[in-house]
Short mmCIF file of C-alpha atoms in Angstrom, two decimals:
data_model
loop_
_atom_site.label_atom_id
_atom_site.label_comp_id
_atom_site.label_asym_id
_atom_site.label_seq_id
_atom_site.Cartn_x
_atom_site.Cartn_y
_atom_site.Cartn_z
CA UNK A 1 -25.55 -19.27 -8.35
CA UNK A 2 -24.38 -20.47 -11.68
CA UNK A 3 -20.05 -21.67 -11.81
CA UNK A 4 -19.46 -18.05 -13.14
CA UNK A 5 -20.79 -16.18 -10.28
CA UNK A 6 -19.68 -18.20 -7.21
CA UNK A 7 -20.74 -16.80 -3.63
CA UNK A 8 -18.73 -15.15 -1.45
CA UNK A 9 -18.81 -17.42 1.12
CA UNK A 10 -17.84 -19.96 -1.15
CA UNK A 11 -14.66 -18.31 -2.38
CA UNK A 12 -13.95 -18.14 1.00
CA UNK A 13 -14.51 -21.69 1.46
CA UNK A 14 -12.20 -22.35 -0.97
CA UNK A 15 -9.26 -19.95 0.13
CA UNK A 16 -9.11 -21.55 3.12
CA UNK A 17 -8.46 -24.71 2.09
CA UNK A 18 -4.87 -26.13 0.14
CA UNK A 19 -3.84 -23.80 -2.24
CA UNK A 20 -3.44 -26.18 -5.22
CA UNK A 21 -7.08 -27.15 -4.67
CA UNK A 22 -7.76 -22.62 -4.39
CA UNK A 23 -5.63 -22.42 -7.42
CA UNK A 24 -7.63 -25.37 -9.09
CA UNK A 25 -11.33 -24.13 -8.41
CA UNK A 26 -10.26 -20.22 -9.29
CA UNK A 27 -9.01 -21.12 -12.54
CA UNK A 28 -12.44 -22.78 -13.26
CA UNK A 29 -14.44 -20.07 -11.97
CA UNK A 30 -12.09 -17.45 -14.05
CA UNK A 31 -12.42 -19.42 -17.14
CA UNK A 32 -16.03 -19.53 -16.53
CA UNK A 33 -16.60 -15.88 -16.57
CA UNK A 34 -16.18 -14.75 -12.62
CA UNK A 35 -14.22 -11.16 -12.60
CA UNK A 36 -14.39 -11.55 -8.51
CA UNK A 37 -12.33 -15.27 -9.10
CA UNK A 38 -10.20 -13.56 -11.92
CA UNK A 39 -8.97 -10.91 -9.74
CA UNK A 40 -8.03 -13.43 -7.00
CA UNK A 41 -6.27 -15.63 -9.80
CA UNK A 42 -4.43 -12.99 -10.89
CA UNK A 43 -3.20 -12.41 -7.37
CA UNK A 44 -2.30 -16.06 -6.93
CA UNK A 45 -0.24 -16.12 -10.29
CA UNK A 46 1.49 -13.13 -8.98
CA UNK A 47 2.80 -14.82 -5.92
CA UNK A 48 2.72 -18.23 -6.98
CA UNK A 49 0.53 -19.13 -4.86
CA UNK A 50 -0.66 -23.37 -5.39
CA UNK A 51 1.79 -23.53 -8.23
CA UNK A 52 4.44 -22.11 -10.30
CA UNK A 53 4.49 -17.79 -10.06
CA UNK A 54 3.19 -16.73 -13.79
CA UNK A 55 3.17 -12.60 -13.79
CA UNK A 56 2.28 -12.72 -17.48
CA UNK A 57 -1.02 -15.21 -17.29
CA UNK A 58 -1.83 -13.03 -13.83
CA UNK A 59 -1.42 -9.67 -15.82
CA UNK A 60 -4.12 -11.30 -18.84
CA UNK A 61 -6.20 -12.23 -15.54
CA UNK A 62 -5.93 -8.44 -13.98
CA UNK A 63 -6.81 -7.30 -17.47
CA UNK A 64 -9.68 -9.24 -17.63
CA UNK A 65 -11.41 -8.73 -14.58
CA UNK A 66 -10.77 -4.86 -15.18
CA UNK A 67 -12.27 -4.68 -18.49
CA UNK A 68 -14.99 -6.25 -16.64
CA UNK A 69 -15.22 -3.23 -13.87
CA UNK A 70 -13.69 -4.86 -11.14
CA UNK A 71 -11.75 -1.66 -9.80
CA UNK A 72 -9.43 -3.84 -7.70
CA UNK A 73 -8.50 -5.65 -10.61
CA UNK A 74 -8.08 -2.19 -12.63
CA UNK A 75 -5.91 -1.33 -9.40
CA UNK A 76 -3.79 -4.34 -9.82
CA UNK A 77 -3.38 -3.52 -13.69
CA UNK A 78 -1.90 -0.48 -13.05
CA UNK A 79 0.31 -1.85 -10.27
CA UNK A 80 1.50 -4.27 -13.07
CA UNK A 81 2.60 -1.50 -15.33
CA UNK A 82 4.05 0.40 -12.69
CA UNK A 83 6.46 -2.58 -11.40
CA UNK A 84 6.68 -4.41 -14.70
CA UNK A 85 4.73 -7.55 -13.88
CA UNK A 86 4.15 -9.44 -16.25
CA UNK A 87 4.07 -6.81 -18.65
CA UNK A 88 6.19 -3.71 -20.04
CA UNK A 89 6.87 -0.90 -17.51
CA UNK A 90 4.60 2.25 -18.36
CA UNK A 91 3.89 5.10 -15.70
CA UNK A 92 1.03 6.32 -18.27
CA UNK A 93 -0.83 3.15 -18.38
CA UNK A 94 -0.19 2.72 -14.76
CA UNK A 95 -1.79 6.10 -13.85
CA UNK A 96 -4.54 5.72 -16.46
CA UNK A 97 -5.66 2.40 -14.55
CA UNK A 98 -5.23 4.09 -10.95
CA UNK A 99 -7.39 6.74 -12.18
CA UNK A 100 -10.04 4.15 -13.47
CA UNK A 101 -9.89 2.47 -10.28
CA UNK A 102 -9.91 5.56 -8.09
CA UNK A 103 -13.12 7.01 -10.19
CA UNK A 104 -14.61 3.87 -9.87
CA UNK A 105 -14.42 4.22 -5.45
CA UNK A 106 -11.63 1.88 -5.02
CA UNK A 107 -9.46 3.45 -1.84
CA UNK A 108 -6.49 1.73 -3.00
CA UNK A 109 -6.96 3.12 -6.53
CA UNK A 110 -7.46 6.84 -5.02
CA UNK A 111 -4.16 6.43 -2.86
CA UNK A 112 -2.19 5.27 -6.23
CA UNK A 113 -3.43 7.92 -8.17
CA UNK A 114 -2.80 10.18 -5.67
CA UNK A 115 0.90 9.25 -5.77
CA UNK A 116 0.71 9.59 -9.65
CA UNK A 117 -0.53 13.19 -9.42
CA UNK A 118 1.95 13.66 -6.32
CA UNK A 119 4.81 12.52 -8.15
CA UNK A 120 4.25 13.70 -11.75
CA UNK A 121 4.49 9.74 -12.64
CA UNK A 122 3.12 9.31 -16.31
CA UNK A 123 0.54 12.45 -15.93
CA UNK A 124 1.62 16.08 -15.17
CA UNK A 125 2.56 16.92 -11.14
CA UNK A 126 -0.61 18.41 -9.19
CA UNK A 127 -0.25 18.52 -5.73
CA UNK A 128 -3.74 20.00 -5.23
CA UNK A 129 -5.54 17.12 -6.88
CA UNK A 130 -3.16 14.47 -5.17
CA UNK A 131 -4.41 15.93 -1.58
CA UNK A 132 -8.08 15.53 -2.84
CA UNK A 133 -7.67 12.25 -3.88
CA UNK A 134 -6.17 11.72 -0.36
CA UNK A 135 -8.66 12.84 1.54
CA UNK A 136 -11.33 10.72 -0.42
CA UNK A 137 -9.12 8.13 0.70
CA UNK A 138 -8.90 9.22 4.37
CA UNK A 139 -12.70 9.50 4.52
CA UNK A 140 -12.75 5.72 3.33
CA UNK A 141 -10.29 4.49 6.34
CA UNK A 142 -7.36 4.05 4.07
CA UNK A 143 -4.67 3.81 6.56
CA UNK A 144 -1.46 4.59 4.20
CA UNK A 145 -3.49 7.84 2.81
CA UNK A 146 -3.53 8.99 6.00
CA UNK A 147 -0.17 8.72 6.57
CA UNK A 148 0.80 10.57 3.30
CA UNK A 149 -1.86 13.07 3.72
CA UNK A 150 -0.30 13.69 6.75
CA UNK A 151 2.94 14.70 5.31
CA UNK A 152 1.03 16.90 2.96
CA UNK A 153 0.21 18.71 5.90
CA UNK A 154 3.44 18.68 7.50
CA UNK A 155 5.16 19.87 4.33
CA UNK A 156 2.58 22.60 3.47
CA UNK A 157 1.96 20.81 -0.16
CA UNK A 158 -1.02 22.44 -1.48
CA UNK A 159 -2.14 23.86 1.98
CA UNK A 160 -0.70 25.63 4.67
CA UNK A 161 1.78 23.58 7.52
CA UNK A 162 -0.73 22.39 10.13
CA UNK A 163 1.57 19.94 12.44
CA UNK A 164 -1.34 19.38 14.57
CA UNK A 165 -3.05 17.95 11.89
CA UNK A 166 -0.08 16.26 10.21
CA UNK A 167 0.61 14.17 14.01
CA UNK A 168 -3.39 13.53 13.88
CA UNK A 169 -3.19 11.92 10.58
CA UNK A 170 0.25 10.00 11.33
CA UNK A 171 -1.60 8.37 14.78
CA UNK A 172 -4.46 7.46 12.56
CA UNK A 173 -2.50 5.76 9.97
CA UNK A 174 -0.25 4.11 12.92
CA UNK A 175 -3.71 3.14 14.47
CA UNK A 176 -4.74 1.46 11.19
CA UNK A 177 -1.20 -0.66 10.74
CA UNK A 178 0.55 1.89 8.35
CA UNK A 179 4.36 1.34 9.61
CA UNK A 180 5.23 4.49 8.17
CA UNK A 181 2.89 6.22 10.60
CA UNK A 182 4.03 4.25 13.02
CA UNK A 183 7.32 5.85 12.17
CA UNK A 184 6.02 9.16 11.71
CA UNK A 185 4.46 9.37 14.90
CA UNK A 186 7.63 8.32 16.63
CA UNK A 187 9.96 11.03 14.89
CA UNK A 188 7.42 14.02 15.86
CA UNK A 189 7.71 12.55 19.28
CA UNK A 190 11.60 12.68 19.16
CA UNK A 191 11.15 16.26 18.33
CA UNK A 192 8.99 16.92 20.94
CA UNK A 193 11.76 15.51 23.71
CA UNK A 194 9.79 12.30 23.99
CA UNK A 195 12.38 9.59 22.40
CA UNK A 196 11.55 7.31 25.24
CA UNK A 197 7.73 7.28 24.32
CA UNK A 198 9.02 7.34 20.90
CA UNK A 199 10.46 3.85 20.97
CA UNK A 200 7.63 1.56 21.22
CA UNK A 201 6.61 3.34 17.89
CA UNK A 202 9.87 2.57 16.40
CA UNK A 203 9.36 -1.00 17.46
CA UNK A 204 5.94 -1.07 15.84
CA UNK A 205 7.43 0.13 12.89
CA UNK A 206 10.02 -1.88 12.85
CA UNK A 207 8.29 -4.94 12.98
CA UNK A 208 5.63 -4.43 10.07
CA UNK A 209 8.13 -2.03 7.61
CA UNK A 210 9.47 -3.93 4.49
CA UNK A 211 13.40 -4.50 4.43
CA UNK A 212 14.06 -1.59 2.50
CA UNK A 213 12.10 0.39 5.19
CA UNK A 214 14.16 -1.52 8.19
CA UNK A 215 17.81 -0.24 6.74
CA UNK A 216 15.88 3.55 6.39
CA UNK A 217 15.05 3.16 9.94
CA UNK A 218 18.69 1.75 11.46
CA UNK A 219 19.96 5.00 9.21
CA UNK A 220 17.89 7.58 10.93
CA UNK A 221 18.30 6.31 14.14
CA UNK A 222 22.11 5.87 13.65
CA UNK A 223 21.69 9.90 13.00
CA UNK A 224 20.23 10.70 16.69
CA UNK A 225 22.21 11.46 19.49
CA UNK A 226 19.66 10.25 21.83
CA UNK A 227 20.94 7.22 24.51
CA UNK A 228 17.57 5.42 24.37
CA UNK A 229 17.34 5.64 20.13
CA UNK A 230 21.10 4.22 20.33
CA UNK A 231 20.01 1.58 22.73
CA UNK A 232 17.04 1.12 20.45
CA UNK A 233 19.28 0.50 17.31
CA UNK A 234 21.62 -1.61 18.89
CA UNK A 235 18.60 -3.90 20.06
CA UNK A 236 17.18 -3.81 16.80
CA UNK A 237 20.29 -4.82 14.64
CA UNK A 238 21.14 -7.45 17.02
CA UNK A 239 17.66 -9.22 16.65
CA UNK A 240 17.12 -8.69 12.83
#
C-alpha cells in the first residue's frame, strides 16, 4: 500500500487519534494523491477539526477528490455550492454535482438531487423524477429519503395519496435516526387521537433535531389543544 492509497484501517486508526495529528496525516496523504484522504481533509477543513476552519481550502480538496471519481466528494462539492461554503453559491452547479453523485450510486447524492428536482432548484421542477430518485435512495436504506418519500405519499405528489405507506416510511425513517421522520410519526399519531403515544416520538425528534427544527416543534406543539402536548411543550422549553 503506497502513501497515495492508505488502507481503510490505517485511515480509521489515524482518525481515532488526536485531531491535530489526523489533520497532518490527511494532508500528507491528500497531497500524495489519495482521493479518500482528500475527501476527509476537505471535511476536516470545513469543520475546523485539528486546526482553523478553512472553507476555501476544504472546497478545493472536495473538488480534487470529486474529479478523481469520489461520489461523496462530488456530493460535498454540491453542498458547498448549495450553501456557499468556500465558493460562490450556485443552485445550478450544486444540482449538477448532486446529479453526478446520484448517478454514481451514492444515497446522499440521490437524496440531494431529488430535493433539487422536487423544488426546481437549479433545474426544472420534476416531482416524478424526484420521487424515482428517492425510491432508489430508500432501497439503499437512506433514512432521510424515507421521510421525504413518506411526504410524497401523504401529499399525493407524483402518485396517489397513500397515508398508510406514508406512515410506514415515516416509521422507517424514524427508526433510521431521522428526526423529521420521528416528528411525522408523532404527528400522525396525534391525528389518530393518540397524543400520549406520540410524545415519545416528539421527544426523540427534539433530542436529535437541529435548533431551527426545535423552534418549529415548539411552535407546532403550542398550536395543539391536547393537554399532554402542552405539558410536553412546557417540559421541553424548561429543559433547553
